[in-house]
Coordinates of C-alpha atoms in Angstrom, one line a residue:
Chain A
M14 CA -80.5 32.3 32.8
N15 CA -77.8 34.1 30.9
Q16 CA -78.5 34.7 27.2
L17 CA -76.5 32.2 25.1
I18 CA -74.3 33.6 22.4
V19 CA -73.5 30.1 21.0
H20 CA -75.7 27.1 21.5
T21 CA -75.1 23.8 19.6
K22 CA -77.6 21.0 20.0
N23 CA -76.9 17.3 19.2
L24 CA -74.1 18.3 16.9
N25 CA -72.6 15.4 15.0
F26 CA -69.7 15.3 12.5
S27 CA -67.3 12.8 11.1
H28 CA -64.5 13.3 8.6
N29 CA -64.9 9.7 7.5
K30 CA -67.2 6.8 8.2
T31 CA -64.9 4.9 10.5
K32 CA -64.7 7.5 13.3
Q33 CA -67.3 9.9 14.8
D34 CA -65.3 13.2 15.4
I35 CA -68.0 15.1 17.1
E36 CA -70.8 13.3 19.0
N37 CA -74.0 14.9 20.2
L38 CA -72.1 18.0 21.3
E39 CA -74.1 20.6 23.3
L40 CA -72.1 23.7 23.6
K41 CA -73.5 26.6 25.6
I42 CA -71.6 29.9 25.6
P43 CA -73.2 32.6 27.8
K44 CA -73.1 36.2 26.7
G45 CA -70.2 38.2 28.2
S46 CA -68.3 35.1 29.3
I47 CA -64.7 34.0 28.6
Y48 CA -65.4 30.4 27.7
G49 CA -62.5 28.0 27.8
F50 CA -62.9 25.0 25.6
L51 CA -60.5 22.4 27.0
G52 CA -59.4 19.1 25.7
P53 CA -56.4 17.1 24.7
N54 CA -54.9 17.3 21.2
G55 CA -57.2 15.6 18.7
S56 CA -60.2 15.7 20.9
G57 CA -62.3 17.8 18.4
K58 CA -61.8 21.4 19.5
S59 CA -60.8 22.8 16.1
T60 CA -63.4 20.7 14.4
T61 CA -66.1 22.2 16.7
I62 CA -64.8 25.7 15.9
R63 CA -65.0 25.0 12.2
L64 CA -68.5 23.7 12.6
M65 CA -69.5 26.8 14.5
L66 CA -68.2 29.0 11.6
G67 CA -69.7 26.9 8.9
L68 CA -66.3 25.8 7.5
L69 CA -67.3 22.2 7.9
K70 CA -70.7 20.8 7.0
K71 CA -72.3 19.1 10.1
N72 CA -73.9 15.6 9.7
S73 CA -76.7 16.5 12.0
G74 CA -77.7 18.8 14.8
T75 CA -78.0 22.6 15.0
V76 CA -75.6 25.5 15.5
A77 CA -77.1 28.7 16.8
L78 CA -75.2 32.0 17.2
F79 CA -76.7 35.1 18.7
G80 CA -80.0 33.2 18.9
E81 CA -80.1 32.5 15.1
T82 CA -79.6 29.1 13.6
F83 CA -76.5 29.1 11.3
S84 CA -77.6 28.5 7.7
S85 CA -76.7 29.8 4.2
K86 CA -79.3 32.5 4.7
T87 CA -78.1 33.7 8.1
R88 CA -74.3 33.1 7.4
L89 CA -73.3 36.6 6.5
Q90 CA -75.4 38.3 9.2
I91 CA -73.9 36.0 11.9
L92 CA -70.3 36.1 10.7
N93 CA -70.5 39.9 10.7
R94 CA -70.6 39.8 14.5
V95 CA -67.8 37.3 14.9
G96 CA -64.0 37.6 14.8
A97 CA -62.0 34.4 14.6
L98 CA -58.4 33.3 14.9
I99 CA -58.4 29.6 13.8
E100 CA -55.2 27.8 14.7
N101 CA -52.2 29.4 13.0
P102 CA -53.3 32.9 11.8
S103 CA -53.9 33.3 8.1
L104 CA -51.4 36.0 7.1
Y105 CA -49.8 37.0 3.8
D106 CA -46.2 36.9 4.8
H107 CA -44.9 38.8 1.7
L108 CA -47.0 41.8 2.9
D109 CA -46.7 44.0 6.0
A110 CA -49.1 44.3 8.9
V111 CA -50.9 47.3 7.5
D112 CA -51.6 45.5 4.2
N113 CA -52.8 42.5 6.0
L114 CA -55.1 44.6 8.1
R115 CA -56.2 46.6 5.0
I116 CA -57.2 43.4 3.3
A117 CA -59.3 42.4 6.4
A118 CA -60.8 45.9 6.5
N119 CA -61.7 45.8 2.8
Y120 CA -63.5 42.5 3.2
R121 CA -65.5 43.9 6.1
Q122 CA -66.1 47.2 4.3
I123 CA -64.4 49.2 7.0
K124 CA -63.3 52.4 5.4
S125 CA -61.6 54.2 8.3
F126 CA -57.8 53.8 8.5
D127 CA -58.0 54.8 12.2
S128 CA -59.4 51.4 13.2
I129 CA -56.3 49.7 11.7
N130 CA -54.0 51.9 13.9
E131 CA -56.3 51.3 16.9
V132 CA -56.0 47.5 16.7
L133 CA -52.3 47.7 16.0
A134 CA -51.9 49.7 19.2
M135 CA -54.1 47.3 21.1
V136 CA -51.8 44.3 20.3
K137 CA -48.7 46.5 20.6
L138 CA -47.5 46.1 17.0
T139 CA -47.5 49.8 16.0
Q140 CA -43.7 49.9 15.9
A141 CA -43.6 46.8 13.6
K142 CA -46.5 47.8 11.4
N143 CA -44.4 48.3 8.2
K144 CA -42.4 45.1 8.7
K145 CA -43.0 42.2 6.4
I146 CA -44.8 39.3 8.2
K147 CA -42.0 36.9 7.2
E148 CA -39.8 38.8 9.6
Y149 CA -42.4 38.5 12.5
S150 CA -41.9 36.0 15.4
L151 CA -44.7 33.5 16.0
G152 CA -45.9 35.6 19.0
M153 CA -46.2 38.7 16.8
K154 CA -48.1 36.7 14.2
Q155 CA -50.5 35.5 16.8
R156 CA -51.0 39.1 18.0
L157 CA -51.6 40.3 14.5
G158 CA -54.1 37.5 13.9
L159 CA -55.9 38.7 17.0
A160 CA -55.7 42.3 15.7
I161 CA -57.4 41.2 12.5
S162 CA -60.2 39.5 14.4
L163 CA -60.7 42.6 16.5
L164 CA -61.0 45.0 13.5
S165 CA -64.7 44.8 13.2
Q166 CA -65.3 45.1 17.0
P167 CA -67.1 41.8 17.1
E168 CA -69.5 40.7 19.8
L169 CA -67.9 37.2 19.8
I170 CA -64.2 36.4 19.4
I171 CA -63.2 32.8 18.7
L172 CA -59.6 32.0 19.5
D173 CA -58.2 28.6 18.6
E174 CA -55.1 27.9 20.8
P175 CA -54.1 31.6 20.9
T176 CA -51.1 31.0 23.1
N177 CA -49.7 28.3 20.9
G178 CA -46.0 28.8 20.4
L179 CA -45.9 32.0 22.6
D180 CA -43.1 32.6 25.1
P181 CA -44.1 33.1 28.8
K182 CA -44.2 36.9 28.3
G183 CA -46.3 36.6 25.2
I184 CA -48.7 34.2 27.1
I185 CA -49.2 36.8 29.9
E186 CA -49.7 39.6 27.4
M187 CA -52.3 37.6 25.5
R188 CA -54.1 36.7 28.7
T189 CA -54.2 40.3 29.8
L190 CA -55.5 41.4 26.4
I191 CA -58.3 38.8 26.4
K192 CA -59.4 39.8 29.9
D193 CA -59.3 43.6 29.0
L194 CA -61.4 43.0 25.9
N195 CA -64.0 41.1 27.9
K196 CA -64.0 43.7 30.7
K197 CA -64.0 46.9 28.7
Y198 CA -66.2 46.0 25.8
G199 CA -68.2 43.0 27.2
T200 CA -67.0 40.9 24.3
T201 CA -67.8 37.2 24.6
I202 CA -64.6 35.3 24.1
F203 CA -64.3 31.6 23.2
I204 CA -60.8 30.2 23.7
S205 CA -59.8 26.6 22.9
S206 CA -56.8 25.2 24.6
H207 CA -55.2 22.0 25.7
L208 CA -53.6 23.8 28.7
L209 CA -55.7 23.7 31.9
S210 CA -53.6 26.4 33.6
E211 CA -54.5 28.8 30.7
I212 CA -58.2 28.2 31.0
E213 CA -58.1 28.3 34.9
R214 CA -56.4 31.7 34.9
T215 CA -58.3 33.4 32.1
C216 CA -61.8 32.0 31.8
T217 CA -65.1 32.3 33.6
H218 CA -66.7 29.2 32.0
V219 CA -65.3 25.9 30.9
G220 CA -66.3 23.1 28.6
I221 CA -64.2 19.9 28.6
I222 CA -64.3 17.8 25.5
R223 CA -63.0 14.3 25.1
E224 CA -63.1 12.2 21.8
G225 CA -65.7 14.6 20.4
K226 CA -68.0 14.4 23.4
M227 CA -68.6 17.1 26.0
V228 CA -67.7 15.6 29.4
Y229 CA -68.1 18.7 31.6
Q230 CA -69.6 22.2 31.1
D231 CA -70.1 24.8 33.8
T232 CA -68.4 27.8 35.4
V233 CA -64.7 27.6 36.3
A234 CA -65.8 28.2 40.0
S235 CA -68.1 25.2 39.9
L236 CA -65.3 23.1 38.4
K237 CA -63.1 24.1 41.3
E238 CA -65.8 23.2 43.8
A239 CA -66.3 19.9 42.2
T240 CA -62.8 18.9 43.1
G241 CA -63.8 19.0 46.8
T242 CA -62.7 21.2 49.7
N243 CA -59.8 19.0 51.0
L244 CA -56.2 19.9 50.1
K245 CA -53.9 17.3 48.6
I246 CA -50.3 17.6 49.5
A247 CA -47.2 15.5 48.5
I248 CA -44.2 15.2 50.8
E249 CA -40.7 14.0 49.8
V250 CA -38.9 12.3 52.7
D251 CA -35.8 10.2 53.2
K252 CA -37.6 7.1 54.5
P253 CA -41.0 7.1 52.7
T254 CA -42.2 3.6 53.9
E255 CA -41.3 4.4 57.5
A256 CA -43.0 7.8 57.3
L257 CA -46.2 6.1 55.9
S258 CA -46.4 3.6 58.8
V259 CA -45.9 6.5 61.3
L260 CA -48.9 8.2 59.9
K261 CA -50.9 5.0 59.7
N262 CA -50.1 4.2 63.3
L263 CA -51.5 7.6 64.3
K264 CA -54.7 6.6 62.4
I265 CA -54.3 9.4 59.9
E266 CA -56.5 8.5 57.0
N267 CA -56.2 9.4 53.3
C268 CA -52.5 8.9 53.1
S269 CA -50.6 6.8 50.6
L270 CA -47.3 6.4 48.8
Q271 CA -47.0 7.3 45.1
D272 CA -43.6 7.4 43.4
D273 CA -41.9 7.5 46.8
F274 CA -43.9 10.6 47.7
L275 CA -46.2 10.7 50.6
Q276 CA -49.7 11.7 49.4
I277 CA -51.9 13.2 52.2
E278 CA -55.3 14.8 52.1
V279 CA -55.8 17.5 54.7
K280 CA -58.7 19.6 55.6
N281 CA -56.9 23.0 55.9
K282 CA -53.4 24.5 55.6
E283 CA -52.8 24.3 59.4
E284 CA -52.9 20.5 59.2
I285 CA -49.9 20.6 56.8
T286 CA -47.7 22.0 59.7
E287 CA -49.1 19.2 62.0
M288 CA -48.0 16.5 59.5
V289 CA -44.6 18.1 59.2
D290 CA -44.2 18.2 63.0
I291 CA -45.3 14.5 63.3
L292 CA -42.7 13.4 60.8
R293 CA -39.9 15.5 62.2
S294 CA -40.6 14.2 65.7
E295 CA -39.8 10.7 64.3
K296 CA -36.5 12.0 62.9
I297 CA -37.7 11.7 59.3
T298 CA -36.0 14.2 57.0
I299 CA -38.3 16.3 54.8
Y300 CA -36.9 17.5 51.4
Q301 CA -40.0 19.2 50.1
V302 CA -43.8 19.7 50.7
F303 CA -46.1 20.9 47.9
L304 CA -49.8 21.4 47.3
K305 CA -51.2 19.4 44.4
N306 CA -53.5 20.9 41.8
N307 CA -56.8 19.1 42.3
L308 CA -58.2 20.7 39.1
E309 CA -55.4 19.0 37.1
E310 CA -56.3 15.6 38.5
L311 CA -60.0 16.2 37.7
F312 CA -59.1 17.3 34.2
L313 CA -56.9 14.2 33.7
S314 CA -59.6 11.9 35.1
L315 CA -62.2 13.5 32.7
T316 CA -60.0 13.4 29.6
E317 CA -58.1 10.2 30.0
N318 CA -59.4 6.7 29.7
Chain B
M17 CA -74.0 45.7 1.1
T18 CA -74.6 45.0 -2.6
A19 CA -73.2 42.2 -4.7
L20 CA -71.1 44.7 -6.6
S21 CA -69.4 46.0 -3.4
F22 CA -68.5 42.5 -2.3
Y23 CA -67.1 41.8 -5.8
I24 CA -65.1 45.1 -5.9
S25 CA -63.6 44.6 -2.4
S26 CA -62.6 41.0 -3.4
I27 CA -60.8 42.3 -6.5
K28 CA -59.2 45.2 -4.5
N29 CA -57.8 42.7 -2.0
E30 CA -56.6 40.3 -4.7
L31 CA -54.6 43.2 -6.1
I32 CA -53.0 44.0 -2.7
K33 CA -52.1 40.3 -2.3
L34 CA -50.3 40.3 -5.7
K35 CA -47.9 43.0 -4.5
R36 CA -44.3 41.8 -4.4
T37 CA -45.1 38.3 -5.6
F38 CA -43.4 36.2 -8.2
A39 CA -46.7 35.7 -10.0
L40 CA -46.8 39.5 -10.7
W41 CA -43.2 39.3 -12.1
L42 CA -44.0 36.3 -14.1
T43 CA -46.7 38.2 -16.1
V44 CA -43.9 40.6 -17.2
I45 CA -41.0 38.1 -17.6
S46 CA -43.1 35.6 -19.7
A47 CA -44.2 38.3 -22.0
M48 CA -40.6 39.3 -22.7
I49 CA -39.1 35.9 -23.5
F50 CA -40.3 35.4 -27.1
P51 CA -40.0 39.0 -28.3
I52 CA -36.4 38.9 -27.0
L53 CA -35.7 35.6 -28.8
F54 CA -37.2 36.9 -32.1
F55 CA -35.3 40.2 -31.6
I56 CA -32.0 38.3 -31.4
A57 CA -32.9 36.1 -34.4
F58 CA -33.8 39.2 -36.5
F59 CA -30.8 41.1 -35.3
M60 CA -28.4 38.3 -36.2
K61 CA -29.9 37.5 -39.5
H62 CA -31.2 40.9 -40.5
K63 CA -30.0 40.5 -44.1
T64 CA -32.2 37.4 -44.8
N65 CA -35.1 39.1 -43.0
T66 CA -34.9 42.4 -45.0
P67 CA -38.3 42.8 -46.7
K68 CA -38.7 43.5 -50.4
I69 CA -39.2 47.1 -51.3
G70 CA -42.7 48.3 -50.5
V71 CA -43.5 45.4 -48.2
N72 CA -44.6 46.1 -44.7
P73 CA -42.1 44.3 -42.4
W74 CA -44.4 44.3 -39.5
D75 CA -46.8 41.8 -41.1
Y76 CA -44.2 39.0 -41.2
F77 CA -42.6 40.0 -37.9
M78 CA -45.9 40.1 -36.0
T79 CA -47.5 37.0 -37.6
V80 CA -44.5 34.7 -37.3
Q81 CA -44.1 35.6 -33.6
I82 CA -47.8 35.3 -32.6
E83 CA -48.3 32.1 -34.6
N84 CA -45.2 30.4 -33.4
S85 CA -45.2 31.3 -29.8
T86 CA -48.7 31.7 -28.4
P87 CA -50.1 28.2 -29.1
F88 CA -47.3 26.6 -27.1
F89 CA -46.5 29.3 -24.6
I90 CA -50.0 30.4 -23.5
P91 CA -51.3 27.0 -22.1
M92 CA -48.1 26.5 -20.1
F93 CA -48.3 30.1 -18.8
I94 CA -51.9 29.7 -17.8
V95 CA -51.1 26.5 -15.9
L96 CA -48.3 28.3 -14.0
I97 CA -49.9 31.7 -13.3
T98 CA -53.2 30.2 -12.0
G99 CA -51.2 27.9 -9.7
L100 CA -49.0 30.7 -8.5
I101 CA -51.9 33.1 -7.8
M102 CA -53.8 30.5 -5.8
Q103 CA -50.6 29.5 -3.9
I104 CA -50.6 33.0 -2.4
E105 CA -53.8 32.0 -0.6
H106 CA -52.9 28.4 0.2
R107 CA -49.4 29.3 1.6
S108 CA -50.9 31.8 3.9
L109 CA -53.5 29.3 5.1
G110 CA -56.0 31.9 3.9
M111 CA -58.9 29.6 2.9
K112 CA -60.2 29.0 6.4
Y113 CA -60.0 32.7 7.1
L114 CA -61.7 33.8 3.8
F115 CA -64.6 31.3 4.3
A116 CA -65.2 32.5 7.9
L117 CA -65.6 36.1 6.8
P118 CA -69.0 37.7 6.3
I119 CA -68.7 37.7 2.5
P120 CA -70.4 35.6 -0.1
K121 CA -68.4 32.6 -1.3
W122 CA -69.0 33.5 -4.9
S123 CA -67.2 36.8 -4.4
I124 CA -64.1 34.9 -3.3
Y125 CA -64.1 32.5 -6.2
F126 CA -65.0 34.9 -9.0
G127 CA -62.9 37.7 -7.5
K128 CA -59.8 35.5 -7.8
L129 CA -60.9 34.2 -11.2
T130 CA -61.1 37.9 -12.4
I131 CA -57.6 38.5 -11.2
V132 CA -56.3 35.5 -12.9
I133 CA -57.9 36.6 -16.2
F134 CA -56.6 40.1 -15.6
A135 CA -53.0 38.7 -15.1
I136 CA -53.3 36.8 -18.3
L137 CA -54.7 39.8 -20.2
S138 CA -51.9 42.0 -18.9
T139 CA -49.4 39.4 -20.1
Y140 CA -50.9 39.7 -23.6
A141 CA -50.6 43.5 -23.4
Y142 CA -47.0 43.3 -22.2
Y143 CA -46.3 40.8 -25.0
Y144 CA -47.7 43.0 -27.7
L145 CA -45.9 46.0 -26.3
A146 CA -42.6 44.0 -26.2
I147 CA -43.0 43.0 -29.8
L148 CA -43.6 46.6 -30.9
V149 CA -40.7 47.9 -28.9
S150 CA -38.4 45.1 -30.2
G151 CA -39.5 45.9 -33.8
L152 CA -38.8 49.6 -33.3
L153 CA -35.4 48.8 -31.8
L154 CA -34.6 46.6 -34.8
G155 CA -35.6 49.4 -37.1
L156 CA -33.2 51.8 -35.3
L157 CA -30.3 49.3 -35.2
H158 CA -30.8 48.0 -38.7
P159 CA -32.7 50.5 -40.9
D160 CA -32.6 48.0 -43.8
L161 CA -35.3 46.0 -41.9
A162 CA -37.6 49.0 -42.6
F163 CA -39.6 48.8 -39.4
L164 CA -39.4 52.6 -39.1
N165 CA -40.8 53.1 -42.6
F166 CA -44.1 51.4 -42.0
Q167 CA -46.9 51.4 -39.5
P168 CA -48.0 48.1 -37.9
E169 CA -51.6 47.2 -38.7
H170 CA -52.6 47.0 -35.0
L171 CA -56.2 45.8 -35.6
N172 CA -55.0 42.7 -37.4
Y173 CA -52.6 41.6 -34.7
L174 CA -54.9 42.4 -31.9
R175 CA -57.5 40.3 -33.5
M176 CA -55.0 37.4 -33.7
L177 CA -54.2 37.8 -30.0
S178 CA -57.9 38.0 -29.1
I179 CA -58.6 34.7 -30.9
S180 CA -55.7 33.2 -29.0
F181 CA -57.1 34.5 -25.6
V182 CA -60.6 33.3 -26.3
A183 CA -59.2 29.8 -27.2
S184 CA -57.4 29.7 -23.9
L185 CA -60.5 30.5 -21.8
G186 CA -61.4 26.8 -21.5
I187 CA -58.0 26.0 -19.8
I188 CA -58.3 29.0 -17.5
G189 CA -61.6 27.6 -16.2
I190 CA -60.2 24.1 -15.6
Q191 CA -56.9 25.2 -14.2
F192 CA -58.4 27.7 -11.8
W193 CA -60.8 25.2 -10.4
L194 CA -58.0 22.7 -9.8
S195 CA -55.7 25.3 -8.3
F196 CA -58.4 26.6 -6.0
R197 CA -59.3 23.0 -4.9
Y198 CA -55.8 21.6 -4.3
K199 CA -53.4 23.1 -1.7
N200 CA -50.6 21.1 -3.2
F201 CA -49.1 23.1 -6.1
V202 CA -47.9 19.9 -7.8
V203 CA -51.5 18.7 -8.5
P204 CA -52.7 21.5 -10.9
L205 CA -49.2 22.0 -12.2
G206 CA -48.5 18.4 -13.1
F207 CA -52.0 17.8 -14.4
G208 CA -51.9 21.1 -16.5
M209 CA -48.5 20.6 -17.9
F210 CA -49.2 17.0 -18.9
L211 CA -52.4 17.9 -20.6
A212 CA -50.9 21.0 -22.3
I213 CA -48.2 18.7 -23.9
I214 CA -50.9 16.1 -24.8
G215 CA -52.9 19.0 -26.3
I216 CA -50.0 19.9 -28.6
I217 CA -49.4 16.2 -29.6
V218 CA -53.0 15.4 -30.4
S219 CA -53.8 18.7 -32.1
Q220 CA -53.5 17.0 -35.6
A221 CA -56.4 14.7 -34.8
P222 CA -59.9 15.9 -35.9
Q223 CA -61.3 15.0 -32.4
S224 CA -58.9 17.5 -30.8
I225 CA -61.6 20.2 -31.5
Y226 CA -63.2 18.9 -28.3
F227 CA -60.1 19.0 -26.2
P228 CA -59.6 22.4 -24.4
Y229 CA -55.8 21.9 -24.1
S230 CA -55.6 21.7 -28.0
F231 CA -57.6 24.9 -28.6
S232 CA -54.6 27.2 -28.4
V233 CA -52.8 25.3 -31.2
L234 CA -56.0 24.8 -33.2
S235 CA -56.9 28.5 -33.1
V236 CA -53.8 29.1 -35.2
S237 CA -53.2 25.9 -37.1
L238 CA -56.8 25.5 -38.5
G239 CA -56.9 29.0 -40.0
D240 CA -59.6 29.1 -42.7
K241 CA -60.4 25.4 -42.2
M242 CA -61.9 26.1 -38.8
P243 CA -65.4 24.6 -38.5
L244 CA -68.0 27.2 -37.7
I245 CA -71.0 27.0 -35.3
F246 CA -73.6 29.7 -36.2
G247 CA -70.8 31.5 -38.1
V248 CA -68.5 31.5 -35.1
S249 CA -65.3 29.6 -34.8
S250 CA -66.1 26.2 -33.1
V251 CA -62.9 26.5 -31.0
A252 CA -64.1 29.8 -29.6
V253 CA -67.6 28.4 -28.9
F254 CA -66.2 25.3 -27.2
S255 CA -63.6 27.3 -25.3
I256 CA -66.2 29.8 -23.9
G257 CA -68.6 26.9 -23.2
C258 CA -65.8 25.0 -21.3
F259 CA -64.9 28.2 -19.3
L260 CA -68.5 28.9 -18.3
T261 CA -69.2 25.3 -17.4
T262 CA -66.0 24.7 -15.3
S263 CA -66.3 28.1 -13.6
I264 CA -69.9 27.4 -12.5
L265 CA -69.2 23.8 -11.5
G266 CA -66.0 24.9 -9.8
Y267 CA -67.9 27.5 -7.7
L268 CA -70.7 25.0 -6.9
H269 CA -68.1 22.5 -5.8
I270 CA -66.0 24.9 -3.6
R271 CA -69.3 26.3 -2.0
K272 CA -70.0 22.8 -0.5
L273 CA -66.4 22.1 0.3
N274 CA -65.3 21.3 3.9
I275 CA -62.5 23.7 4.8
K276 CA -60.1 21.7 7.0

């Protein structure tokens, strides 16, 4: 079994007595993985991160990082191996990027100025290093936040919604950077997000949280397998009811109507052509055919009541 | 890593964070206000302020300024400067970042407290310098005021300012704790301003000797009537006691705080 970089057991936390924010959470982050922590807004992702870093005091349970239980005695030793970007990056906007990085370097007792230039180059902010942060776009701020968390070359990087507010180009750049870090340096990366597509494209492992409870945890590959091998397609036609009865008459199972779209489950891509041919032979006009994302449906079924 | 290196890096960082902030300018601007007002008053009425022959004009000039401005101005200034310095952290959402760093929490709290004290002390220094410069300028513009004919007795006036600083330590401890704890600037500002005004109003009452927000006024108004504890001014003892208690309690409180 892979060594676990983060392992929480029976973790419980509540901000107030009326609601349990985190309930018996068991989080297992293997070493060298890119772990996607997925859940809708308000499901407890940021709270879990804060519990992992000791920012919030847990009600019960244990948090272990690098095999050591997080406590006031081990706090400094553990945090020394972690870089974190929690929600919006904490930046001093009256200062420039170099000053912000210098502050982080001082706190971590990093004397070399080279490491500041290195991380600036990694996040492509060298050109803007002397600009005040108040002149930065949200994407640049996120990148600088990431640069700060990279400064000490941590073994574990925790990124809370790192693509929040980024434009599509920024999202792609962030994704590439995360993958590169993991590949080049073997850094374990923990990303929280409410976007399934983000996790699906970037991560090797996934944990899905709903109302403070872990509802699924495994590799992304296993999650994809769990959705079944059949393909789900949707077809928009001019006469949906007629089209459905044509298919039913031919004893084609697993077909239905949803929002005037024909929903059909097929075994392979060749069967899509067969379905189109059947409908066309009955003079039914087809406007569009598309493959549905099974993962998305599974995610919705896991995270919605 | 030693405790000293954590403390030094915390102070170094607090100094970087102060760069280009209003808080930094406030230390200079606040120090100038009263010396400028007194300069104008002496300049306009230089004839009535001309000292008798052989009398050192610095004595009156210094004493009247320090006694009439510091008791009222220092508490207000402390409320404002502690709030502004802590706002640099709160505005940048820095608390969650600082508390997730591999540094002891005490180094964050006491590093910032040191900088607040440093800012207040530097205002005292600018203030003293501004009075001296304004006196010299008055001497140049109106030689009859005789400022250039005498030397100021620095030790006397520095002693007065030291008493004023020690008397304000109690408020520093309270205001710093509040400003650290509350993100909303209005809470420490409103609380501090309200109590600073109350402190001035109730300073006539004998019980005000136990009220930190009155200490600044009492350190001047009681003069020789100041009750002593083991030969030391009771206001100084209570102020230092209040500072130590609130600083330690403040740290113990924020150490256990949930950072949201």
